[in-house]
Amino acid sequence: MAKYSSFTTAAITHLPLAVVLTVLLLVAVPKAHGARAFFVFGDSLVDNGNNNYLITDARADSPPYGIDYPTHRPTGRFSNGFNIPDLISQKLGAEPTLPYLSPELTGDKLLVGANFASAGIGILNDTGIQFASIIRIGQQLENFQEYQSKVSALIGPDQTQRLVNQALVLITLGGNDYVNNYFLAPVTARRLQYTIPQFTKYIISEYRKILMNLYNLGARRVLVTGSGPLGCVPSQLALAAANGECANEPQQAAALYNPQLVQMIQSLNQELGSDYFVAVNAMLMQNDFISNPQAFGFITSKVACCGQGPYNGVGICNPTSNLCDDREIYVFWDPFHPTERANKIIVETIYSGSEKYMHPMNLSTIMALDSMI
């Protein structure tokens, strides 16, 4: 049930009884058949199992993935436990969204929302080609259209539009366009075509088109995350860095990408006339505990909990990998992805972080504003 803000409570005490009852109904009655829906688009940072249903190497369906999930079994999440969408669902007071490809996503479960994300994808269609069958962002948006048709058959087109307009949306793209495209090899087609600043400008312009498509499909509250500090993940420390320092070129790329993403979102909101898109500066969030892990109760931000080779950063996490005993004290779960505990810190910042991290507002502000509509 929606909580009343202090503003709402104070204001309604001075209104006639009939008006008070109307306001209480508007604030307290769940919207669009229950708690607000939640939709997720993007890559492995937010995929919760779609790739389990695909013929691809980009999967997290074997142990020790999921070791700290409630079932203690792999779910397709690239985490030891909950991932970012799970933790946001908890903030919304909702059950986790199911993968769009899950056969369980039928009936009333559709009204909770859906996770369309697919590990390995990027903004560009040529990102992740080495993973074969993955759900590229264009297909994710087509799946969103198909989803709306399914829901429309269930509750009607008007209610479906209301559900989508009032939903929270999370989209996470960009990191793979660097690490699984531009920097994939010493010489790549994109490296030959663009400098790092030129490539960044290009993918930002393509991301803008994706966000406009999302808007045209009805999304009105969209959290848009930038990339993390790409040069500081264990895979880069193992392959490209010297003496444990963050790899220079990927860090340069992330440092260009995140501020330009914020600027693009500001421009897009200005064009559309409202703050439909919210920039999540994931690089700044993660830099805090990568640069000073002890301040957050971690012992290391360099070594992955699960992996092999230097920094446990070589290859992928699998049943034969080195595995740490205490996942609570590691920033990184595998060579690329944060631990559940690091994800919790990220989501707390999404929820209550300052404008330094969340522009133009954080999730708690979004929820407070929307509860008054």
Coordinates of C-alpha atoms in Angstrom, one line a residue:
M1 CA 0.0 0.0 0.0
A2 CA 1.2 3.5 -0.8
K3 CA 2.6 5.5 2.1
Y4 CA 1.4 9.1 2.7
S5 CA 4.0 11.8 2.5
S6 CA 4.1 14.3 5.3
F7 CA 3.0 16.9 2.8
T8 CA -0.1 14.9 1.9
T9 CA -1.0 14.2 5.5
A10 CA -0.7 17.8 6.6
A11 CA -2.6 19.1 3.6
I12 CA -5.6 16.8 3.8
T13 CA -6.4 17.7 7.5
H14 CA -7.7 21.0 6.3
L15 CA -10.0 19.6 3.6
P16 CA -13.8 18.7 3.8
L17 CA -14.5 15.0 4.6
A18 CA -15.6 14.1 1.1
V19 CA -12.5 15.5 -0.4
V20 CA -10.3 13.8 2.2
L21 CA -11.9 10.4 1.4
T22 CA -11.2 11.0 -2.3
V23 CA -7.6 11.9 -1.7
L24 CA -7.1 8.9 0.5
L25 CA -8.5 6.6 -2.1
L26 CA -6.3 8.1 -4.8
V27 CA -3.2 7.8 -2.7
A28 CA -3.9 4.5 -1.0
V29 CA -5.5 2.3 -3.7
P30 CA -2.9 0.3 -5.6
K31 CA -2.5 1.4 -9.2
A32 CA -3.1 -0.6 -12.3
H33 CA -4.1 -3.9 -10.6
G34 CA -1.6 -3.9 -7.8
A35 CA 1.8 -2.5 -7.0
R36 CA 3.4 -0.6 -9.9
A37 CA 4.8 -2.7 -12.6
F38 CA 8.6 -2.9 -13.2
F39 CA 10.3 -3.5 -16.5
V40 CA 14.0 -4.2 -17.0
F41 CA 16.0 -3.9 -20.2
G42 CA 19.7 -4.3 -20.8
D43 CA 22.7 -6.7 -20.3
S44 CA 24.1 -9.2 -17.8
L45 CA 24.1 -6.7 -14.9
V46 CA 20.3 -6.9 -14.9
D47 CA 19.5 -10.2 -16.8
N48 CA 17.7 -12.5 -14.3
G49 CA 17.5 -15.6 -16.5
N50 CA 16.4 -14.9 -20.1
N51 CA 19.7 -16.3 -21.4
N52 CA 18.9 -19.7 -19.8
Y53 CA 16.4 -20.2 -22.6
L54 CA 19.0 -19.4 -25.4
I55 CA 21.8 -21.3 -27.1
T56 CA 24.6 -19.0 -25.9
D57 CA 27.8 -19.0 -23.8
A58 CA 26.6 -15.9 -22.0
R59 CA 24.8 -17.8 -19.2
A60 CA 24.9 -18.0 -15.4
D61 CA 23.0 -21.3 -15.0
S62 CA 25.6 -23.4 -13.2
P63 CA 27.1 -23.4 -9.7
P64 CA 28.4 -21.5 -7.9
Y65 CA 26.1 -18.8 -9.4
G66 CA 23.2 -18.4 -7.0
I67 CA 25.0 -19.8 -4.0
D68 CA 23.5 -17.1 -1.8
Y69 CA 20.2 -16.8 -3.5
P70 CA 17.3 -18.1 -1.3
T71 CA 17.2 -21.4 -3.2
H72 CA 21.1 -21.6 -3.2
R73 CA 20.8 -22.6 -6.8
P74 CA 21.8 -20.8 -10.1
T75 CA 19.0 -18.8 -11.6
G76 CA 20.6 -17.1 -14.6
R77 CA 21.5 -14.0 -12.5
F78 CA 25.2 -13.1 -12.8
S79 CA 25.5 -12.9 -9.1
N80 CA 26.0 -14.9 -6.0
G81 CA 22.5 -13.9 -4.9
F82 CA 20.1 -11.0 -5.8
N83 CA 20.9 -8.6 -8.6
I84 CA 20.0 -4.9 -9.0
P85 CA 16.5 -5.5 -10.4
D86 CA 15.7 -7.9 -7.5
L87 CA 16.7 -5.3 -4.9
I88 CA 14.8 -2.5 -6.7
S89 CA 11.7 -4.7 -6.7
Q90 CA 12.1 -5.1 -2.9
K91 CA 12.2 -1.3 -2.6
L92 CA 8.9 -1.2 -4.6
G93 CA 7.4 -3.7 -2.3
A94 CA 6.9 -6.1 -5.2
E95 CA 7.9 -9.6 -6.1
P96 CA 10.8 -9.9 -8.5
T97 CA 10.0 -9.7 -12.2
L98 CA 10.2 -12.9 -14.1
P99 CA 12.4 -13.3 -17.3
Y100 CA 10.2 -12.5 -20.3
L101 CA 11.1 -15.9 -21.8
S102 CA 10.0 -17.8 -18.7
P103 CA 7.0 -20.1 -19.2
E104 CA 5.8 -19.0 -15.8
L105 CA 5.2 -15.4 -17.0
T106 CA 1.5 -15.7 -17.6
G107 CA -1.8 -14.5 -16.2
D108 CA -1.6 -12.2 -13.2
K109 CA 2.2 -12.5 -13.1
L110 CA 2.3 -10.4 -16.2
L111 CA 0.9 -7.5 -14.2
V112 CA 4.1 -7.5 -12.0
G113 CA 6.1 -6.5 -15.1
A114 CA 8.8 -8.4 -16.9
N115 CA 12.6 -8.6 -17.3
F116 CA 13.6 -8.4 -21.0
A117 CA 17.4 -8.2 -20.4
S118 CA 19.9 -10.5 -22.0
A119 CA 23.6 -10.9 -21.0
G120 CA 26.1 -9.9 -23.7
I121 CA 24.1 -7.2 -25.5
G122 CA 24.9 -3.6 -26.0
I123 CA 23.6 -0.4 -27.6
L124 CA 25.0 -1.6 -30.9
N125 CA 23.9 -4.7 -32.8
D126 CA 27.5 -5.8 -33.4
T127 CA 28.2 -5.9 -29.7
G128 CA 28.4 -9.4 -28.3
I129 CA 28.4 -11.2 -31.7
Q130 CA 30.7 -13.8 -30.1
F131 CA 27.8 -14.9 -27.9
A132 CA 25.6 -15.9 -30.8
S133 CA 22.0 -16.1 -29.7
I134 CA 21.3 -13.2 -27.4
I135 CA 18.4 -10.8 -27.3
R136 CA 19.6 -7.5 -28.7
I137 CA 18.0 -4.3 -27.5
G138 CA 15.9 -3.9 -30.6
Q139 CA 14.4 -7.3 -30.0
Q140 CA 13.9 -6.5 -26.3
L141 CA 11.8 -3.5 -27.3
E142 CA 9.8 -5.7 -29.7
N143 CA 9.3 -8.2 -26.9
F144 CA 8.0 -5.2 -24.8
Q145 CA 5.4 -4.5 -27.5
E146 CA 4.4 -8.2 -27.5
Y147 CA 4.2 -8.1 -23.7
Q148 CA 1.7 -5.2 -23.9
S149 CA -0.4 -7.1 -26.4
K150 CA -0.6 -10.0 -23.9
V151 CA -1.5 -7.7 -21.0
S152 CA -4.1 -5.9 -23.2
A153 CA -5.8 -9.2 -23.8
L154 CA -5.9 -9.7 -20.0
I155 CA -7.0 -6.2 -18.7
G156 CA -7.8 -4.2 -21.9
P157 CA -5.8 -1.6 -23.8
D158 CA -6.7 1.4 -21.6
Q159 CA -5.6 -0.3 -18.4
T160 CA -2.5 -1.7 -20.1
Q161 CA -1.5 1.8 -21.2
R162 CA -2.0 3.0 -17.6
L163 CA 0.0 0.1 -16.2
V164 CA 2.9 0.9 -18.6
N165 CA 2.8 4.7 -18.1
Q166 CA 2.9 4.3 -14.3
A167 CA 5.6 1.5 -14.3
L168 CA 9.1 1.9 -13.2
V169 CA 11.7 1.0 -15.9
L170 CA 15.4 0.2 -15.6
I171 CA 17.7 0.1 -18.6
T172 CA 21.4 -0.7 -18.4
L173 CA 23.5 -0.5 -21.5
G174 CA 26.9 0.6 -22.7
G175 CA 29.6 -1.3 -20.8
N176 CA 29.5 -4.2 -23.3
D177 CA 29.9 -1.8 -26.2
Y178 CA 33.4 -1.1 -24.9
V179 CA 34.5 -4.4 -23.4
N180 CA 32.8 -6.8 -25.8
N181 CA 33.2 -4.7 -28.9
Y182 CA 35.6 -1.7 -29.0
F183 CA 38.2 -3.3 -26.6
L184 CA 37.5 -6.9 -27.4
A185 CA 40.9 -7.4 -29.2
P186 CA 43.9 -5.2 -29.8
V187 CA 42.5 -4.4 -33.2
T188 CA 38.8 -4.3 -33.8
A189 CA 36.6 -2.8 -36.5
R190 CA 35.3 -0.2 -34.2
R191 CA 38.8 0.8 -33.0
L192 CA 39.8 1.3 -36.6
Q193 CA 36.7 3.3 -37.2
Y194 CA 36.7 5.6 -34.2
T195 CA 38.8 7.0 -31.4
I196 CA 37.5 6.5 -27.9
P197 CA 35.9 10.0 -27.7
Q198 CA 34.3 9.5 -31.2
F199 CA 33.0 6.0 -30.3
T200 CA 31.6 7.4 -27.1
K201 CA 29.8 10.1 -28.9
Y202 CA 28.4 7.6 -31.4
I203 CA 27.0 5.1 -28.8
I204 CA 25.5 8.0 -26.8
S205 CA 23.6 9.1 -29.9
E206 CA 22.4 5.6 -30.5
Y207 CA 21.4 5.2 -26.9
R208 CA 19.2 8.3 -27.3
K209 CA 17.3 6.6 -30.1
I210 CA 16.7 3.6 -27.9
L211 CA 15.4 5.8 -25.1
M212 CA 13.0 7.6 -27.5
N213 CA 11.7 4.2 -28.7
L214 CA 11.1 3.3 -25.0
Y215 CA 9.3 6.6 -24.5
N216 CA 7.1 5.9 -27.6
L217 CA 6.2 2.5 -26.1
G218 CA 4.8 4.2 -23.1
A219 CA 7.7 4.3 -20.6
R220 CA 7.5 7.4 -18.4
R221 CA 9.7 6.7 -15.3
V222 CA 13.0 5.3 -16.6
L223 CA 16.2 4.8 -14.6
V224 CA 19.1 4.9 -17.1
T225 CA 22.4 3.5 -15.8
G226 CA 25.8 4.3 -17.1
S227 CA 28.7 2.0 -17.1
G228 CA 30.8 1.1 -14.0
P229 CA 34.5 1.8 -13.9
L230 CA 35.3 -0.5 -16.8
G231 CA 39.1 -0.6 -16.3
C232 CA 38.9 -1.6 -12.6
V233 CA 37.0 -4.9 -12.9
P234 CA 39.1 -8.0 -12.2
S235 CA 39.0 -9.1 -15.8
Q236 CA 40.7 -5.9 -16.8
L237 CA 43.2 -6.0 -13.9
A238 CA 44.2 -9.5 -15.1
L239 CA 44.4 -8.8 -18.8
A240 CA 45.2 -5.2 -19.4
A241 CA 46.4 -3.5 -16.2
A242 CA 49.9 -3.0 -14.7
N243 CA 50.6 -3.6 -11.0
G244 CA 47.0 -3.8 -10.1
E245 CA 46.1 -0.4 -11.4
C246 CA 42.9 0.1 -13.3
A247 CA 43.4 -0.3 -17.1
N248 CA 43.8 3.1 -18.7
E249 CA 41.8 3.0 -21.9
P250 CA 38.6 1.4 -20.5
Q251 CA 38.7 3.9 -17.6
Q252 CA 39.1 6.7 -20.1
A253 CA 36.0 5.4 -21.9
A254 CA 33.9 5.1 -18.8
A255 CA 35.0 8.6 -17.7
L256 CA 33.7 10.0 -21.0
Y257 CA 30.6 7.8 -21.3
N258 CA 28.9 8.5 -17.9
P259 CA 28.9 12.4 -18.0
Q260 CA 27.8 12.4 -21.6
L261 CA 25.0 10.1 -20.8
V262 CA 23.8 12.5 -18.1
Q263 CA 24.0 15.4 -20.6
M264 CA 22.0 13.4 -23.2
I265 CA 19.3 12.6 -20.6
Q266 CA 19.1 16.2 -19.6
S267 CA 18.7 17.2 -23.2
L268 CA 16.1 14.5 -23.9
N269 CA 14.0 15.5 -20.8
Q270 CA 14.1 19.1 -21.9
E271 CA 12.9 18.1 -25.4
L272 CA 10.1 16.0 -24.0
G273 CA 9.1 18.6 -21.4
S274 CA 9.4 16.4 -18.3
D275 CA 11.8 14.4 -16.2
Y276 CA 10.9 11.0 -17.7
F277 CA 14.5 9.8 -17.7
V278 CA 16.8 9.6 -14.6
A279 CA 20.5 9.2 -15.0
V280 CA 22.2 6.7 -12.7
N281 CA 25.9 7.5 -12.5
A282 CA 27.1 3.9 -11.9
M283 CA 30.7 4.8 -12.3
L284 CA 30.7 7.3 -9.4
M285 CA 28.7 4.9 -7.2
Q286 CA 31.2 2.0 -7.8
N287 CA 34.2 4.3 -7.6
D288 CA 33.4 5.0 -3.9
F289 CA 33.9 1.4 -2.8
I290 CA 36.5 0.5 -5.4
S291 CA 38.8 3.3 -4.3
N292 CA 38.1 2.7 -0.6
P293 CA 36.6 -0.8 -0.1
Q294 CA 37.4 -0.9 3.6
A295 CA 35.1 2.1 4.3
F296 CA 32.3 -0.1 3.1
G297 CA 33.3 -3.2 4.9
F298 CA 35.0 -4.9 2.0
I299 CA 38.5 -6.4 2.1
T300 CA 39.2 -6.1 -1.6
S301 CA 37.9 -4.4 -4.7
K302 CA 40.5 -6.0 -7.0
V303 CA 40.1 -9.8 -6.5
A304 CA 36.9 -11.5 -7.7
C305 CA 35.3 -14.0 -5.3
C306 CA 34.9 -16.6 -8.0
G307 CA 37.4 -17.1 -10.9
Q308 CA 40.9 -18.1 -11.7
G309 CA 44.2 -16.6 -12.6
P310 CA 45.4 -13.1 -11.5
Y311 CA 42.8 -11.4 -9.4
N312 CA 40.5 -14.3 -10.2
G313 CA 39.9 -12.3 -13.3
V314 CA 40.6 -14.8 -16.1
G315 CA 37.8 -16.6 -17.9
I316 CA 34.4 -17.1 -16.3
C317 CA 33.1 -18.3 -12.9
N318 CA 32.4 -22.0 -13.0
P319 CA 32.3 -25.1 -10.7
T320 CA 36.1 -25.5 -10.9
S321 CA 36.9 -21.9 -10.1
N322 CA 38.5 -20.5 -6.9
L323 CA 35.6 -19.5 -4.6
C324 CA 35.9 -17.2 -1.6
D325 CA 34.3 -18.3 1.7
D326 CA 32.7 -14.9 2.6
R327 CA 31.0 -13.1 -0.3
E328 CA 30.1 -10.2 2.0
I329 CA 33.7 -8.8 2.0
Y330 CA 34.3 -8.9 -1.8
V331 CA 33.2 -6.1 -4.2
F332 CA 33.2 -8.4 -7.2
W333 CA 31.6 -11.7 -7.5
D334 CA 33.1 -12.8 -10.8
P335 CA 35.5 -11.1 -13.2
F336 CA 32.9 -8.7 -14.4
H337 CA 29.9 -8.4 -11.9
P338 CA 29.4 -7.1 -8.4
T339 CA 28.5 -9.3 -5.4
E340 CA 25.0 -9.1 -4.0
R341 CA 26.3 -6.9 -1.2
A342 CA 27.9 -4.5 -3.6
N343 CA 24.6 -4.5 -5.6
K344 CA 22.8 -3.5 -2.3
I345 CA 25.0 -0.5 -1.9
I346 CA 24.3 0.5 -5.5
V347 CA 20.6 0.2 -5.0
E348 CA 20.7 2.1 -1.8
T349 CA 22.4 4.9 -3.7
I350 CA 19.8 4.7 -6.5
Y351 CA 17.1 4.9 -3.8
S352 CA 18.4 7.8 -1.7
G353 CA 21.6 9.1 -3.3
S354 CA 22.3 12.8 -4.0
E355 CA 22.2 14.5 -7.4
K356 CA 25.9 13.6 -7.7
Y357 CA 24.8 10.0 -8.4
M358 CA 21.1 10.4 -9.4
H359 CA 20.1 13.2 -11.8
P360 CA 17.6 14.8 -11.6
M361 CA 16.2 12.8 -8.6
N362 CA 16.6 9.5 -6.8
L363 CA 14.1 6.6 -6.6
S364 CA 12.7 7.6 -3.2
T365 CA 11.8 11.0 -4.6
I366 CA 10.2 9.4 -7.6
M367 CA 8.1 7.1 -5.4
A368 CA 7.1 10.1 -3.1
L369 CA 6.1 12.2 -6.1
D370 CA 4.1 9.4 -7.8
S371 CA 2.3 8.5 -4.6
M372 CA 0.7 11.9 -4.7
I373 CA -0.7 11.6 -8.2

